[in-house]
Short mmCIF file of C-alpha atoms and ligand atoms in Angstrom, two decimals:
data_model
loop_
_atom_site.label_atom_id
_atom_site.label_comp_id
_atom_site.label_asym_id
_atom_site.label_seq_id
_atom_site.Cartn_x
_atom_site.Cartn_y
_atom_site.Cartn_z
CA MET B 28 -11.96 1.89 -3.91
CA PHE B 29 -11.59 -0.83 -1.32
CA ASP B 30 -10.20 -3.94 -2.97
CA LYS B 31 -11.50 -6.78 -0.81
CA ALA B 32 -9.66 -9.53 -2.67
CA ALA B 33 -6.30 -7.77 -2.36
CA TYR B 34 -7.03 -7.10 1.31
CA GLU B 35 -7.81 -10.72 2.11
CA LYS B 36 -4.74 -11.86 0.23
CA ARG B 37 -2.33 -9.58 2.06
CA MET B 38 -3.89 -10.34 5.46
CA ALA B 39 -3.70 -14.13 5.17
CA TRP B 40 -0.25 -14.69 6.73
CA TYR B 41 -0.99 -12.16 9.44
CA GLN B 42 -4.18 -13.86 10.54
CA ASP B 43 -2.44 -17.22 10.63
CA ALA B 44 0.53 -15.85 12.58
CA ARG B 45 -1.41 -14.61 15.62
CA PHE B 46 1.65 -13.83 17.74
CA GLY B 47 4.32 -11.18 17.25
CA MET B 48 7.01 -9.24 19.10
CA PHE B 49 6.88 -5.48 19.56
CA ILE B 50 10.26 -3.88 20.24
CA HIS B 51 10.51 -0.39 21.72
CA TRP B 52 14.08 0.75 21.65
CA GLY B 53 15.86 4.07 21.39
CA LEU B 54 17.76 6.76 23.30
CA TYR B 55 15.12 6.58 26.05
CA ALA B 56 16.63 3.25 27.12
CA ILE B 57 19.34 5.31 28.85
CA PRO B 58 17.14 7.40 31.19
CA ALA B 59 15.23 4.11 31.49
CA ARG B 60 11.94 5.65 32.52
CA GLY B 61 9.92 4.69 29.46
CA GLU B 62 9.76 6.09 25.92
CA TRP B 63 7.60 9.07 26.89
CA VAL B 64 10.19 10.38 29.34
CA ARG B 65 10.93 13.51 27.31
CA SER B 66 7.26 14.42 27.31
CA THR B 67 6.20 13.40 30.80
CA GLU B 68 9.16 15.18 32.40
CA GLN B 69 9.05 18.02 29.83
CA ILE B 70 12.75 17.63 29.14
CA PRO B 71 14.24 20.28 26.82
CA GLU B 72 16.30 18.98 23.92
CA GLU B 73 19.62 20.17 25.40
CA ASP B 74 19.05 17.87 28.36
CA TYR B 75 18.22 14.94 26.06
CA ILE B 76 21.21 15.36 23.72
CA PRO B 77 23.61 13.82 26.27
CA PHE B 78 21.80 10.50 25.74
CA PHE B 79 22.48 10.81 22.01
CA GLU B 80 26.15 11.44 22.74
CA GLU B 81 26.30 8.48 25.06
CA PHE B 82 24.24 5.96 23.06
CA ASN B 83 26.36 2.89 22.38
CA PRO B 84 24.51 -0.42 22.65
CA VAL B 85 27.57 -2.64 22.57
CA ASP B 86 25.55 -5.80 23.27
CA TYR B 87 23.06 -5.30 20.43
CA ASP B 88 22.71 -8.73 18.86
CA PRO B 89 19.55 -8.80 16.77
CA LYS B 90 20.15 -12.47 15.95
CA ALA B 91 19.71 -13.25 19.64
CA TRP B 92 16.52 -11.15 19.68
CA ALA B 93 15.24 -13.00 16.63
CA ARG B 94 16.00 -16.39 18.19
CA ALA B 95 14.19 -15.37 21.38
CA ALA B 96 11.14 -14.33 19.36
CA LYS B 97 11.17 -17.44 17.24
CA ASN B 98 11.63 -19.78 20.22
CA ALA B 99 8.64 -18.13 21.89
CA GLY B 100 6.58 -19.04 18.86
CA MET B 101 6.32 -15.52 17.52
CA LYS B 102 5.90 -15.22 13.77
CA TYR B 103 6.60 -11.54 13.22
CA ALA B 104 8.14 -8.51 14.84
CA VAL B 105 7.79 -4.74 14.81
CA LEU B 106 10.70 -2.48 15.76
CA THR B 107 10.54 1.25 16.47
CA ALA B 108 12.45 2.71 13.52
CA LYS B 109 11.62 6.14 14.97
CA HIS B 110 9.70 6.87 18.15
CA HIS B 111 8.17 10.16 19.32
CA ASP B 112 11.56 11.60 20.30
CA GLY B 113 12.37 11.56 16.59
CA PHE B 114 15.54 9.53 17.01
CA CYS B 115 16.05 7.17 14.09
CA LEU B 116 17.48 3.69 14.42
CA PHE B 117 18.15 3.78 10.67
CA ASP B 118 20.53 5.67 8.44
CA SER B 119 18.15 8.35 7.19
CA GLN B 120 19.66 10.84 4.76
CA LEU B 121 17.22 13.46 6.01
CA THR B 122 18.55 13.89 9.55
CA ASP B 123 21.62 13.51 11.73
CA TRP B 124 19.42 12.50 14.66
CA LYS B 125 20.08 8.83 14.00
CA SER B 126 21.99 5.84 15.28
CA THR B 127 24.64 6.01 12.58
CA LYS B 128 25.72 9.41 13.96
CA THR B 129 26.10 8.10 17.50
CA LYS B 130 29.08 6.21 18.90
CA CYS B 131 27.52 2.94 17.83
CA GLY B 132 27.57 4.00 14.19
CA ARG B 133 25.30 1.14 13.10
CA ASP B 134 22.09 1.03 11.09
CA LEU B 135 20.15 -0.81 13.76
CA VAL B 136 17.08 -1.23 11.59
CA ARG B 137 18.97 -2.94 8.80
CA GLU B 138 20.62 -5.37 11.21
CA TYR B 139 17.27 -6.13 12.81
CA LEU B 140 15.64 -6.77 9.44
CA ASP B 141 18.43 -9.06 8.30
CA ALA B 142 18.45 -11.04 11.53
CA PHE B 143 14.70 -11.53 11.83
CA ARG B 144 14.28 -12.42 8.17
CA GLU B 145 17.03 -14.96 8.54
CA GLU B 146 15.03 -16.68 11.30
CA GLY B 147 12.06 -16.80 8.94
CA LEU B 148 10.07 -14.16 10.79
CA LYS B 149 7.99 -11.50 9.07
CA VAL B 150 9.32 -8.02 9.69
CA GLY B 151 7.61 -4.78 10.55
CA LEU B 152 8.64 -1.25 11.39
CA TYR B 153 6.98 1.18 13.76
CA TYR B 154 7.20 4.80 12.71
CA SER B 155 6.08 7.66 14.93
CA LEU B 156 4.01 10.36 13.28
CA LEU B 157 4.82 12.56 16.24
CA ASP B 158 8.30 14.03 16.23
CA TRP B 159 9.66 15.97 19.18
CA HIS B 160 12.97 16.64 17.47
CA HIS B 161 11.86 18.18 14.19
CA PRO B 162 11.76 22.00 14.33
CA ASP B 163 8.60 22.19 12.21
CA TYR B 164 6.54 19.88 14.41
CA PRO B 165 4.15 21.88 16.64
CA HIS B 166 5.70 22.55 20.05
CA TYR B 167 3.81 25.12 22.08
CA GLY B 168 0.25 24.13 22.86
CA ASP B 169 0.59 20.66 21.33
CA GLN B 170 -0.89 17.96 23.57
CA ASN B 171 2.27 15.93 23.87
CA HIS B 172 5.36 17.91 22.92
CA PRO B 173 7.95 18.21 25.70
CA LEU B 174 7.98 22.00 25.20
CA ARG B 175 4.19 22.37 25.07
CA ASN B 176 4.19 24.65 28.11
CA CYS B 177 7.35 26.57 27.31
CA PRO B 178 6.44 30.26 26.84
CA ALA B 179 9.58 30.87 24.76
CA GLU B 180 8.20 28.51 22.10
CA LYS B 181 4.97 30.42 21.73
CA GLU B 182 6.20 33.06 19.32
CA LYS B 183 8.21 30.49 17.37
CA GLU B 184 5.08 28.59 16.32
CA ALA B 185 4.30 31.04 13.50
CA GLY B 186 7.66 30.22 11.96
CA ARG B 187 7.05 26.49 11.86
CA ASP B 188 5.95 24.98 8.59
CA PHE B 189 4.05 21.74 9.11
CA ASN B 190 4.29 20.96 5.39
CA ARG B 191 8.04 20.90 5.77
CA TYR B 192 7.60 18.32 8.52
CA LEU B 193 5.28 16.29 6.30
CA GLU B 194 7.84 16.32 3.52
CA TYR B 195 10.43 15.04 5.98
CA MET B 196 8.09 12.39 7.37
CA HIS B 197 7.03 11.19 3.92
CA GLY B 198 10.67 11.22 2.86
CA GLN B 199 11.68 8.99 5.75
CA VAL B 200 8.87 6.57 5.13
CA LYS B 201 9.99 6.42 1.51
CA GLU B 202 13.53 5.65 2.66
CA LEU B 203 12.21 2.79 4.79
CA CYS B 204 10.10 1.49 1.91
CA THR B 205 12.86 1.64 -0.69
CA ASN B 206 16.17 0.94 1.06
CA TYR B 207 15.41 -2.11 3.16
CA GLY B 208 13.83 -4.76 0.98
CA LYS B 209 10.39 -6.20 1.53
CA LEU B 210 8.58 -4.97 4.62
CA ASP B 211 5.68 -7.04 5.86
CA LEU B 212 4.17 -4.47 8.18
CA MET B 213 4.21 -0.71 8.82
CA TRP B 214 2.98 0.40 12.23
CA PHE B 215 2.27 4.15 12.36
CA ASP B 216 1.69 5.85 15.71
CA PHE B 217 -0.56 7.90 16.19
CA SER B 218 -3.31 10.38 15.30
CA TYR B 219 -4.72 12.83 17.83
CA GLY B 220 -6.71 16.04 17.89
CA SER B 221 -6.80 17.55 14.42
CA LEU B 222 -3.69 15.61 13.42
CA ARG B 223 -5.29 12.65 11.70
CA GLY B 224 -5.90 11.32 8.22
CA GLU B 225 -5.33 13.97 5.59
CA ALA B 226 -3.55 16.19 8.10
CA TRP B 227 -0.70 13.68 7.59
CA LYS B 228 -1.40 13.70 3.82
CA ALA B 229 -2.26 10.13 4.52
CA THR B 230 -3.81 9.19 1.17
CA GLU B 231 -0.66 10.29 -0.62
CA LEU B 232 1.48 8.55 1.99
CA VAL B 233 -0.35 5.23 1.74
CA GLU B 234 -0.37 5.33 -2.06
CA MET B 235 3.36 5.94 -2.04
CA ILE B 236 3.93 3.10 0.43
CA ARG B 237 1.84 0.68 -1.61
CA SER B 238 3.62 1.65 -4.82
CA TYR B 239 6.87 0.34 -3.31
CA GLN B 240 5.50 -2.28 -0.93
CA PRO B 241 2.29 -3.56 -2.50
CA ASP B 242 1.70 -6.30 0.09
CA VAL B 243 2.65 -4.42 3.23
CA ILE B 244 0.12 -4.47 6.07
CA ILE B 245 -0.54 -1.09 7.70
CA ASP B 246 -2.10 -0.37 11.11
CA ASN B 247 -5.02 2.03 11.59
CA ARG B 248 -3.27 4.85 13.38
CA LEU B 249 -2.89 7.21 10.45
CA GLU B 250 -6.57 7.77 11.19
CA VAL B 251 -6.98 7.03 14.90
CA SER B 252 -4.94 5.92 17.91
CA GLY B 253 -5.48 3.06 20.36
CA GLU B 254 -8.82 4.84 20.77
CA GLY B 255 -11.31 4.46 17.96
CA PHE B 256 -11.36 1.89 15.18
CA GLY B 257 -11.52 4.27 12.23
CA SER B 258 -13.20 3.87 8.89
CA ILE B 259 -11.85 0.32 8.50
CA ALA B 260 -14.87 -0.65 10.59
CA THR B 261 -17.25 0.95 8.09
CA ASP B 262 -18.46 0.08 4.60
CA GLU B 263 -16.29 2.81 3.14
CA PRO B 264 -12.78 2.60 4.51
CA ALA B 265 -10.51 5.52 3.67
CA VAL B 266 -7.35 4.73 1.70
CA TYR B 267 -5.48 5.36 4.96
CA SER B 268 -7.87 3.39 7.21
CA GLY B 269 -5.19 0.74 7.53
CA ASP B 270 -5.63 -2.99 7.59
CA PHE B 271 -6.19 -3.76 11.26
CA VAL B 272 -7.39 -2.19 14.47
CA SER B 273 -4.81 -1.72 17.22
CA PRO B 274 -6.26 -1.95 20.73
CA GLU B 275 -3.56 -1.00 23.23
CA GLN B 276 -3.12 -2.46 26.73
CA ILE B 277 -6.48 -4.17 26.44
CA ILE B 278 -7.89 -7.31 24.92
CA PRO B 279 -11.27 -6.34 23.53
CA PRO B 280 -13.98 -7.74 25.81
CA HIS B 281 -15.43 -9.48 22.74
CA GLY B 282 -14.39 -10.02 19.16
CA LEU B 283 -14.64 -6.87 17.03
CA LYS B 284 -17.06 -6.50 14.16
CA LYS B 285 -17.42 -4.17 11.22
CA GLN B 286 -20.64 -2.26 10.67
CA ASP B 287 -21.80 -4.99 8.31
CA GLY B 288 -21.32 -7.64 11.02
CA SER B 289 -18.22 -9.24 9.51
CA ASP B 290 -15.08 -9.76 11.60
CA LEU B 291 -12.72 -6.85 12.07
CA ILE B 292 -9.07 -7.82 12.04
CA TRP B 293 -7.29 -6.65 15.19
CA GLU B 294 -4.04 -6.90 17.08
CA ALA B 295 -3.76 -6.17 20.78
CA CYS B 296 -0.42 -4.61 21.70
CA ILE B 297 0.48 -5.38 25.28
CA THR B 298 3.51 -4.71 27.47
CA MET B 299 5.10 -7.40 29.62
CA ASN B 300 5.55 -4.95 32.50
CA ASN B 301 3.95 -1.49 32.48
CA ASN B 302 6.26 0.24 30.01
CA TRP B 303 7.02 -0.02 26.31
CA GLY B 304 10.51 1.45 26.46
CA TYR B 305 13.05 0.06 28.92
CA SER B 306 12.24 0.96 32.49
CA SER B 307 14.78 -0.13 35.06
CA LEU B 308 12.45 0.26 38.05
CA ASP B 309 9.37 -1.38 36.56
CA LYS B 310 9.44 -4.99 37.66
CA ASN B 311 5.71 -5.55 37.28
CA PHE B 312 6.09 -8.33 34.77
CA LYS B 313 3.02 -10.37 33.98
CA PRO B 314 3.57 -14.06 34.63
CA ALA B 315 4.14 -16.18 31.52
CA SER B 316 1.10 -18.23 32.52
CA THR B 317 -1.07 -15.10 32.25
CA LEU B 318 0.40 -14.15 28.89
CA ILE B 319 -0.18 -17.64 27.48
CA LYS B 320 -3.83 -17.36 28.51
CA LYS B 321 -4.00 -13.88 26.98
CA LEU B 322 -2.62 -15.15 23.69
CA VAL B 323 -5.29 -17.84 23.69
CA GLU B 324 -7.89 -15.21 24.55
CA CYS B 325 -6.83 -13.10 21.56
CA VAL B 326 -7.09 -16.04 19.16
CA SER B 327 -10.45 -17.09 20.65
CA LYS B 328 -11.69 -13.60 19.72
CA ASN B 329 -10.10 -13.60 16.23
CA GLY B 330 -7.24 -11.31 17.19
CA ASN B 331 -3.45 -11.21 17.26
CA LEU B 332 -1.17 -10.49 20.21
CA LEU B 333 1.81 -8.18 19.73
CA LEU B 334 3.80 -8.62 22.92
CA ASN B 335 6.35 -5.96 23.74
CA VAL B 336 9.95 -6.06 24.90
CA GLY B 337 11.99 -2.98 25.77
CA PRO B 338 15.70 -3.66 25.34
CA ASP B 339 18.08 -1.74 27.59
CA ALA B 340 20.77 0.80 26.74
CA ARG B 341 23.31 -1.93 26.07
CA GLY B 342 20.95 -3.60 23.63
CA CYS B 343 19.80 -6.49 25.78
CA ILE B 344 16.24 -7.67 26.16
CA PRO B 345 15.63 -7.67 29.93
CA ALA B 346 16.28 -11.03 31.61
CA GLU B 347 12.71 -11.13 32.94
CA SER B 348 11.35 -10.81 29.42
CA LEU B 349 13.65 -13.52 28.11
CA GLU B 350 12.45 -15.88 30.82
CA ILE B 351 8.84 -15.13 29.98
CA LEU B 352 9.51 -15.72 26.27
CA GLU B 353 11.18 -19.00 27.10
CA GLU B 354 8.20 -20.20 29.14
CA ILE B 355 5.73 -19.16 26.49
CA GLY B 356 7.90 -21.04 24.00
CA CYS B 357 7.70 -24.23 26.07
CA TRP B 358 3.94 -24.10 25.90
CA MET B 359 3.91 -23.11 22.23
CA ARG B 360 6.20 -25.95 21.16
CA ARG B 361 3.52 -28.39 22.34
CA ASN B 362 0.38 -26.43 21.67
CA SER B 363 0.88 -24.00 18.79
CA ALA B 364 -1.44 -25.98 16.54
CA SER B 365 -4.23 -24.42 18.60
CA ILE B 366 -2.89 -20.92 17.81
CA TYR B 367 -1.51 -20.71 14.26
CA GLY B 368 -4.14 -20.61 11.57
CA CYS B 369 -6.80 -20.66 14.27
CA LYS B 370 -9.71 -18.39 15.03
CA GLY B 371 -12.53 -18.07 17.50
CA SER B 372 -15.45 -20.44 17.69
CA SER B 373 -19.11 -19.63 17.26
CA LEU B 374 -19.66 -21.50 20.53
CA PRO B 375 -19.80 -19.39 23.68
CA LYS B 376 -16.78 -19.31 25.98
CA PRO B 377 -16.97 -22.43 28.18
CA GLU B 378 -16.64 -21.96 31.92
CA ASN B 379 -13.51 -24.09 32.18
CA GLY B 380 -11.43 -22.27 29.55
CA ARG B 381 -11.62 -21.12 25.96
CA ILE B 382 -12.09 -22.54 22.48
CA THR B 383 -10.13 -21.95 19.32
CA GLU B 384 -10.76 -23.56 15.96
CA CYS B 385 -8.68 -24.38 12.98
CA LYS B 386 -9.73 -22.39 9.91
CA CYS B 387 -10.54 -25.69 8.18
CA GLY B 388 -13.45 -26.08 10.61
CA LYS B 389 -12.67 -29.74 11.37
CA LEU B 390 -10.38 -29.27 14.37
CA ARG B 391 -11.56 -27.65 17.54
CA TYR B 392 -9.26 -26.88 20.44
CA TYR B 393 -10.60 -26.89 23.98
CA HIS B 394 -8.23 -24.92 26.18
CA ILE B 395 -8.87 -26.36 29.63
CA MET B 396 -7.71 -23.90 32.26
CA GLU B 397 -9.70 -25.14 35.20
CA PRO B 398 -9.57 -28.77 36.33
CA ALA B 399 -12.76 -30.76 36.69
CA ILE B 400 -13.77 -33.36 39.22
CA GLY B 401 -13.11 -36.43 37.12
CA ALA B 402 -13.78 -36.18 33.39
CA VAL B 403 -13.65 -32.77 31.68
CA PRO B 404 -16.77 -31.56 29.86
CA LEU B 405 -16.22 -30.42 26.29
CA TYR B 406 -19.01 -27.92 26.01
CA GLY B 407 -20.86 -27.66 22.73
CA VAL B 408 -19.95 -31.02 21.26
CA ARG B 409 -21.92 -34.29 21.51
CA PRO B 410 -20.15 -37.66 21.55
CA ASP B 411 -21.67 -38.61 18.18
CA GLU B 412 -20.19 -35.53 16.47
CA ILE B 413 -16.64 -36.56 17.30
CA ARG B 414 -14.25 -38.51 15.12
CA LYS B 415 -11.42 -38.50 17.64
CA VAL B 416 -9.97 -36.63 20.61
CA ARG B 417 -6.29 -36.12 21.37
CA LEU B 418 -4.29 -34.45 24.10
CA LEU B 419 -2.45 -31.91 21.98
CA ARG B 420 0.73 -31.84 24.08
CA ASP B 421 1.59 -35.50 23.45
CA GLY B 422 -0.86 -36.70 20.84
CA ALA B 423 -2.33 -39.27 23.22
CA GLU B 424 -5.80 -40.64 22.52
CA LEU B 425 -8.53 -39.44 24.87
CA LYS B 426 -11.58 -41.66 25.03
CA VAL B 427 -14.99 -40.10 25.18
CA GLU B 428 -16.52 -41.30 28.42
CA ASN B 429 -19.65 -43.40 28.44
CA ASN B 430 -20.68 -44.28 31.98
CA TRP B 431 -23.28 -43.62 34.67
CA ILE B 432 -21.41 -40.56 35.98
CA VAL B 433 -21.58 -38.56 32.74
CA ASN B 434 -24.59 -40.09 31.01
CA ASN B 435 -26.99 -37.59 32.54
CA TYR B 436 -25.49 -35.02 30.15
CA PRO B 437 -25.81 -36.55 26.69
CA ASP B 438 -25.23 -33.27 24.84
CA ILE B 439 -21.73 -32.90 26.20
CA ALA B 440 -18.74 -35.12 25.48
CA PHE B 441 -16.51 -35.84 28.47
CA VAL B 442 -12.88 -36.92 28.40
CA ASN B 443 -10.52 -37.99 31.15
CA LEU B 444 -7.24 -36.08 30.94
CA SER B 445 -5.41 -37.82 33.71
CA SER B 446 -5.83 -39.76 36.90
CA SER B 447 -4.38 -36.80 38.77
CA PRO B 448 -6.62 -33.97 39.99
CA ILE B 449 -4.08 -31.54 38.54
CA LEU B 450 -4.26 -30.69 34.85
CA PRO B 451 -1.44 -32.13 32.71
CA ASP B 452 -0.60 -28.49 31.95
CA PRO B 453 -1.94 -26.39 34.82
CA VAL B 454 -1.81 -23.23 32.69
CA ASP B 455 -3.76 -24.49 29.71
CA THR B 456 -4.21 -28.12 28.73
CA VAL B 457 -5.31 -28.27 25.12
CA VAL B 458 -7.69 -30.98 23.94
CA GLU B 459 -7.90 -31.40 20.19
CA VAL B 460 -11.26 -32.57 18.92
CA GLU B 461 -11.59 -33.74 15.37
CA LEU B 462 -15.17 -33.34 14.26
CA LYS B 463 -16.93 -35.66 11.83
C1 LIG Y 17 1.27 4.67 22.35
C2 LIG Y 17 2.44 5.40 22.83
C3 LIG Y 17 3.67 4.73 22.51
C4 LIG Y 17 3.68 3.31 22.14
C5 LIG Y 17 2.44 2.86 21.50
C6 LIG Y 17 2.37 1.38 21.32
O1 LIG Y 17 0.31 5.27 21.65
O2 LIG Y 17 2.47 6.71 22.42
O3 LIG Y 17 4.69 5.13 23.28
O4 LIG Y 17 4.67 3.17 21.22
O5 LIG Y 17 1.35 3.32 22.13
O6 LIG Y 17 1.12 0.97 20.93
#
């Protein structure tokens, strides 16, 4: 039975947080062509093992990662404890395919958890349901496995026991849930074809997880992938429907609703360039200004943004990403009141920017992204509804205009932001309106 009260309670911090860091890191940082490299290039295991033998991220400093996330204004993080290649960044007792058996010899997950918690961030782990290392995971004919087209695998399929894989997978999730303290979020990835829901023994898995981590938030990919919302959008969510929808590389064109019309909780996961895992050639980084606007867009549609970094083989977050985080942080330090604890407005999107609102309903934030000629119109609010207006970045009073230029439009309050034709913050100048 869906326990609405428990759901709302565990989702409260998450909906206030709005902004998190996704971290894709593993052996694939060495070939540096993204985390799918084994699959896209159909690399046999023997050609991937050299990366395991070489793996030694001498510069791994999770405290520096945590500081970068915190300074950017992020409130939580999600690290790939295991990605599709099966390699574990934690000291699993169920495999040797793990960081502690490489030259580095460290439990990278534990160090990450310690460091991020110490900075006061909520911590999450990504765990891949796919596993291209485990012998019992389907190889031949699977949609994604690196050896899907390898004729030699065909006759081996009959000998694979998927239940043995499930036991392993459940066992690892149990390790993560019992050996590492309180986890705030578990991010499973992903269901496809007939491998979804009960094919993962997902009810049992989720019940086990909740028995150890009663407040943990779980994504929806035990049931779906980036495609599809799953039964969380219906009146009868499955036990494994998860707690939020996970649109990938897209911000939904409008806020998402459940069947009954209520808001669906969602988190858009987005890369800074075009890859999750480190990619040395991919320099297509989105400008910080764009990402700030995208964060605002998410909040204005009641969603979260999980922004990805892909650290390199030495353990460093790419310099481009650090610069972006720094710039976002500059904006956040002045304007985060319009993000944390905020949601979308029932007003339509104004033509000069976006609107977010404090949950309390008394504070409305006009994100002005396009300068006006003269005073800026605050769409949807009349002068008489306003108690006061402030420029969020410095707290300065903004007077509601009352003159012959604006008086033809009595249903809209106008404020002057500056004597300059350029916005005080050209990316997004936030005007805080306190309503009566
Ligand atoms: C995908 C990919 C994966 C990535 C994830 C992030 O489904 O398989 O590589 O980790 O999306 O959302």
